[in-house]
Short mmCIF file of C-alpha atoms in Angstrom, two decimals:
data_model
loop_
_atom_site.label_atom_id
_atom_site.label_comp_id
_atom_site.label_asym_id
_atom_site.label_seq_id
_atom_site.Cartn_x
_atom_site.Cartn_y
_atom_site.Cartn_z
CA UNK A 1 0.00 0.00 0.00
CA UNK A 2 1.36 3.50 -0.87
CA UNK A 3 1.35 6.56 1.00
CA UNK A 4 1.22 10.02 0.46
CA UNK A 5 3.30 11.88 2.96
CA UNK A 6 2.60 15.46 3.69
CA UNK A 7 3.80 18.27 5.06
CA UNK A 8 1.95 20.54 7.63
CA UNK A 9 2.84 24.59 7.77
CA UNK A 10 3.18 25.93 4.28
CA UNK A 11 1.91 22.78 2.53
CA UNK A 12 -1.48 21.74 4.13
CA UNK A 13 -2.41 24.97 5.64
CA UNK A 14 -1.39 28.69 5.78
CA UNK A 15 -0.42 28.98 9.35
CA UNK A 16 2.08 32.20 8.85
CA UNK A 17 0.09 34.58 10.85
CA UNK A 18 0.18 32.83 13.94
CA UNK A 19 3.64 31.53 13.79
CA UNK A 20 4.28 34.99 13.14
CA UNK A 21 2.36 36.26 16.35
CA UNK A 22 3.43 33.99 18.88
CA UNK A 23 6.97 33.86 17.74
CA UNK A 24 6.73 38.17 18.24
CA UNK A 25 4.72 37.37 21.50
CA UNK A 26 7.51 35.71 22.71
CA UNK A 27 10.09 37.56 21.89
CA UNK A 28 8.67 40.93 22.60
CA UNK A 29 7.86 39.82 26.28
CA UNK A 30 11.86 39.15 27.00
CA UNK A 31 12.95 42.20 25.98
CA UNK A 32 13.41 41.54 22.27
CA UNK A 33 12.06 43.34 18.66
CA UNK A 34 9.42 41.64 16.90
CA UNK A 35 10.09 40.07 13.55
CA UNK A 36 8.36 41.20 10.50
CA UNK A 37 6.48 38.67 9.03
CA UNK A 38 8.52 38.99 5.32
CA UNK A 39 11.29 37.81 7.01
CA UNK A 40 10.02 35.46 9.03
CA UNK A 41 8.58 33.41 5.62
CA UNK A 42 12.74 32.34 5.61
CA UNK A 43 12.54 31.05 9.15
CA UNK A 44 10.14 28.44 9.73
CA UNK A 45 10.28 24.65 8.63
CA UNK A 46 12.53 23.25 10.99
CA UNK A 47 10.37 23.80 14.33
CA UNK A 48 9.37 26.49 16.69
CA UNK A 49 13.12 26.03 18.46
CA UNK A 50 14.46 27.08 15.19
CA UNK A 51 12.24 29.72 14.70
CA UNK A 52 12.98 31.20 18.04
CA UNK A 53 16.75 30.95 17.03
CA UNK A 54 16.58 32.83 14.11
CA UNK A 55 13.63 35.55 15.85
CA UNK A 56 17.29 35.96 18.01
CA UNK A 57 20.05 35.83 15.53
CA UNK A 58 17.31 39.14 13.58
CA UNK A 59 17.74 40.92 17.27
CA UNK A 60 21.77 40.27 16.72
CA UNK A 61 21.42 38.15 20.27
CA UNK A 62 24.10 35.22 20.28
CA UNK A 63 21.58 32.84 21.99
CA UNK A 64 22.91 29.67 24.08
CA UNK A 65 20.51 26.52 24.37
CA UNK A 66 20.02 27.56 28.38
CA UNK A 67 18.76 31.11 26.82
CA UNK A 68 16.39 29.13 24.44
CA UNK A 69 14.48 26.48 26.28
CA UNK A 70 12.67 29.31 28.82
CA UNK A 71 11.45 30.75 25.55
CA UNK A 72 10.44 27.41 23.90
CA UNK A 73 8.14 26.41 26.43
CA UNK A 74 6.63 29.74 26.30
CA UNK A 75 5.97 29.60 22.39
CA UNK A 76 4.43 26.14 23.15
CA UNK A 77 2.32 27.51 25.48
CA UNK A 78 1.29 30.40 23.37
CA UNK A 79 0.90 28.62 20.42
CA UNK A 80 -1.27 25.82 21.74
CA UNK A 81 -3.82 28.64 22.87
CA UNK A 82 -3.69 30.24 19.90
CA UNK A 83 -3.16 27.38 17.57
CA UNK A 84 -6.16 28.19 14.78
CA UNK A 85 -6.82 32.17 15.10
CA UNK A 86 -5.37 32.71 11.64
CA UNK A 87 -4.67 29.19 10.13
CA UNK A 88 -6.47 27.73 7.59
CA UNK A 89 -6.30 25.09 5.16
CA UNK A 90 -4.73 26.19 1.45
CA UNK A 91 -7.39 25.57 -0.85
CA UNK A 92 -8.41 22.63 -2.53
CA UNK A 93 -6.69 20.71 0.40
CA UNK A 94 -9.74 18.95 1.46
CA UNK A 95 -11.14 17.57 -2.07
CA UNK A 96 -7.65 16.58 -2.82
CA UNK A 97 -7.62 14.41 0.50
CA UNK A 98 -10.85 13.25 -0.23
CA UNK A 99 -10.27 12.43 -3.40
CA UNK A 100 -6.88 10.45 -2.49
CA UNK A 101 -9.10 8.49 -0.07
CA UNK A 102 -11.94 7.14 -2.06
CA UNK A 103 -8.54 6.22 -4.50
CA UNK A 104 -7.10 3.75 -1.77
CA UNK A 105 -4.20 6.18 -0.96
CA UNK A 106 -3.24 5.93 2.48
CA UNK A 107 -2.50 9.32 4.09
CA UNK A 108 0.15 10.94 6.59
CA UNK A 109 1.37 14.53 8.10
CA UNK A 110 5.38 14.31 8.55
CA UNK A 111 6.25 17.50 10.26
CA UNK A 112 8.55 19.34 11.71
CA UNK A 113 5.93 20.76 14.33
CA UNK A 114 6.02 19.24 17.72
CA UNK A 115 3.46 16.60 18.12
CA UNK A 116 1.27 18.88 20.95
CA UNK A 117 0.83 21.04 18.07
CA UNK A 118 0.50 19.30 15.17
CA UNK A 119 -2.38 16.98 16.68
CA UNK A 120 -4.50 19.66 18.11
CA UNK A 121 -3.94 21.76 14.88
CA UNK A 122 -5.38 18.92 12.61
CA UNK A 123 -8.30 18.44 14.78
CA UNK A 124 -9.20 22.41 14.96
CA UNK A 125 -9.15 22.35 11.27
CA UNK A 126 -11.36 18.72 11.29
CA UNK A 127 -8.57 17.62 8.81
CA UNK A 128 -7.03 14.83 11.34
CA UNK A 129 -9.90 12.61 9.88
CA UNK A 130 -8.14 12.01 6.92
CA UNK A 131 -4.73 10.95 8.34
CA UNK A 132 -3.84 7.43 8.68
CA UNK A 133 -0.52 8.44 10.61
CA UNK A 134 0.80 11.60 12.04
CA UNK A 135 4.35 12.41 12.59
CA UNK A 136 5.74 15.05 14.13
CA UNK A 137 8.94 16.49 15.15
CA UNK A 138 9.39 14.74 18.42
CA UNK A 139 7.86 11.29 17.26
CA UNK A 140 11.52 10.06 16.60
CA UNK A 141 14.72 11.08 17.91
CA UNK A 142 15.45 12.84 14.58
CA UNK A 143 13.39 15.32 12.83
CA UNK A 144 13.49 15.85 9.06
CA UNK A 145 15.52 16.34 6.74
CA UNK A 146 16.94 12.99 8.43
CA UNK A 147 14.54 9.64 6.64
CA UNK A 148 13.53 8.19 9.64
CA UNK A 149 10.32 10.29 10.55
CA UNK A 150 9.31 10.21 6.45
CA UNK A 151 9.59 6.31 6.90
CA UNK A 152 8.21 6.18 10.34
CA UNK A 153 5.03 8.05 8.72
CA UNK A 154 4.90 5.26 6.09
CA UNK A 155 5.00 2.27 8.27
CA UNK A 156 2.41 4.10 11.26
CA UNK A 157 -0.32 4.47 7.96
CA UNK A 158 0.21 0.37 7.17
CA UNK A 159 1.98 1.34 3.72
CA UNK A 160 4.94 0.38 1.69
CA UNK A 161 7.85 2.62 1.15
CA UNK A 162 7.87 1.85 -2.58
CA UNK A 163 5.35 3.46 -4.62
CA UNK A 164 4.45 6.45 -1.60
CA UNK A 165 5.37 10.10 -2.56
CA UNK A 166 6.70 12.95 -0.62
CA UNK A 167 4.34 17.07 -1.09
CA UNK A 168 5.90 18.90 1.03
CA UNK A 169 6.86 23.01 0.48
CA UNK A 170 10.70 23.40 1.14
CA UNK A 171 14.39 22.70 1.16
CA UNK A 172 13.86 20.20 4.10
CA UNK A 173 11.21 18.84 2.69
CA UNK A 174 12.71 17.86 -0.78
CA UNK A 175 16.24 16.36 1.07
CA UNK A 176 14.16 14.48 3.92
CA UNK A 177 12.46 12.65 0.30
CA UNK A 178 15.66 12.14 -1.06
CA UNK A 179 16.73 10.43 1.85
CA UNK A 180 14.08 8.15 2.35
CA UNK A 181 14.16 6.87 -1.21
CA UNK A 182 10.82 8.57 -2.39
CA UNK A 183 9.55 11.08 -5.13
CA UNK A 184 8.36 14.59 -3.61
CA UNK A 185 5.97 16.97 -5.48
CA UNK A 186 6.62 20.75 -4.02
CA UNK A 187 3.93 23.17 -3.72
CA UNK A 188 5.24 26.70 -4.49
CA UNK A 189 2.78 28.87 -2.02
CA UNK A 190 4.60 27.83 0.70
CA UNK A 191 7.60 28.80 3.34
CA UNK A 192 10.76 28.60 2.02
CA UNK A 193 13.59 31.20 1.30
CA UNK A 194 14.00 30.59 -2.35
CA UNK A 195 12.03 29.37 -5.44
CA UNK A 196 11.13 25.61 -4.68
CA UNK A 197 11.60 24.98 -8.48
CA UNK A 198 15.21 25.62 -7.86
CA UNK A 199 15.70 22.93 -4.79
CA UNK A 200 15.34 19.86 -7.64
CA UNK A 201 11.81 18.43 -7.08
CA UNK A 202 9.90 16.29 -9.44
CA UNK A 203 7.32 17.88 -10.11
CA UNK A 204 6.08 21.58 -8.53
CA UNK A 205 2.41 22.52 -8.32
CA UNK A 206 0.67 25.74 -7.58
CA UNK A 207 -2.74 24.38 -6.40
CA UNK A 208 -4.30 21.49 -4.78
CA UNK A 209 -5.93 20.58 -7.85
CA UNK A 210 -2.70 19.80 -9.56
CA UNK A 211 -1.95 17.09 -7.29
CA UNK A 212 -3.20 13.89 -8.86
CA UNK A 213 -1.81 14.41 -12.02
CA UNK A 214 1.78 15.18 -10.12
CA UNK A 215 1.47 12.07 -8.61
CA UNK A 216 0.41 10.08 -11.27
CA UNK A 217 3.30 11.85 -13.05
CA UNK A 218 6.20 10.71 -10.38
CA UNK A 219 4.52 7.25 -9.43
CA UNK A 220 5.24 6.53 -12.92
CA UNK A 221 8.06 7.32 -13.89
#
């Protein structure tokens, strides 16, 4: 059985806004400038301790981990409160899901998002119905771009790691495929600091819509 392996932020749904406002939440209450949210489009898809390391590096701070984990917990926090405000799904998401469903696809979110978000963010957005397996950041002991959580996502939705396919929206993305030995189709709407087109996908797509034929296109090749 072959999965299709998703992303979450910047490939399922438009989250920006409130990464954008609880990352400036944060920061703002220690002291620090808040981040515009142009720049923070560069700064997100490797998880909220990430973010928060880069939200430093723009305030020319030379964090420490010690400096880091206070803040962390307080994104969390924040975040979990605050976790659908803004977020939606991109559109077309749903019919595409649905779609992949009634085709016999088996389905699964690999993310970079901690699991106490991801979860809770799928069900406020009644998409977690769709997902045979969800993956997220902290499932494993490594987080993408490493394999492991792309073929731990496979193997938790009962499929085969031969014939499943990678959409995700960024560099991370397109290496974690590459390392687990899959095709990945990119969607160019979402966060990453350059052109997706020019990170070596197999196929990019600019709507939800686009998606079968993508797949059809990689699967057989």
């Amino acid at each position: 059985m072959s999965v299709l392996v998703f992303d979450l932020d910047g490939t399922l749904v438009s989250s920006m806004e409130d990464l954008v406002a609880t990352l400036n939440v944060v920061l703002t209450t220690n002291g620090h400038a808040a981040v515009p949210q142009a720049k923070v489009v560069h700064m997100v898809g490797m998880g909220a301790k990430v973010l928060l390391q880069r939200g430093l590096e723009h305030n020319d701070v030379r964090w420490t981990e010690e400096m880091v984990l206070p803040l962390y917990h307080q994104f969390l926090d924040h975040y979990a409160a605050n976790i659908a405000v803004h977020t939606r799904a991109f559109e077309g998401v749903v019919p595409s899901l649905e779609r992949f469903r009634s085709e016999g696809w088996k389905l699964a979110v690999c993310t970079n998002k901690a699991e106490r978000l991801t979860l809770p963010l799928l069900e406020a957005l009644d998409l977690a119905k769709y997902f045979d397996a969800v993956v997220g950041g902290d499932t494993f002991s490594v987080s993408k771009p490493d394999a492991e959580p792309v073929h731990g996502a496979i193997a938790r939705a009962g499929g085969s790691i031969e014939g499943s396919v990678m959409i995700g929206d960024s560099g991370t993305d397109i290496s974690a495929a590459r390392n687990a030995g899959i095709p990945v189709v990119a969607v160019d709407f979402g966060y990453t600091p350059v052109p997706v087109s020019e990170l070596g996908p197999d196929r990019v797509i600019s709507h939800f819509d686009e998606l079968a034929e993508a797949i059809a296109g990689v699967t057989r090749a």
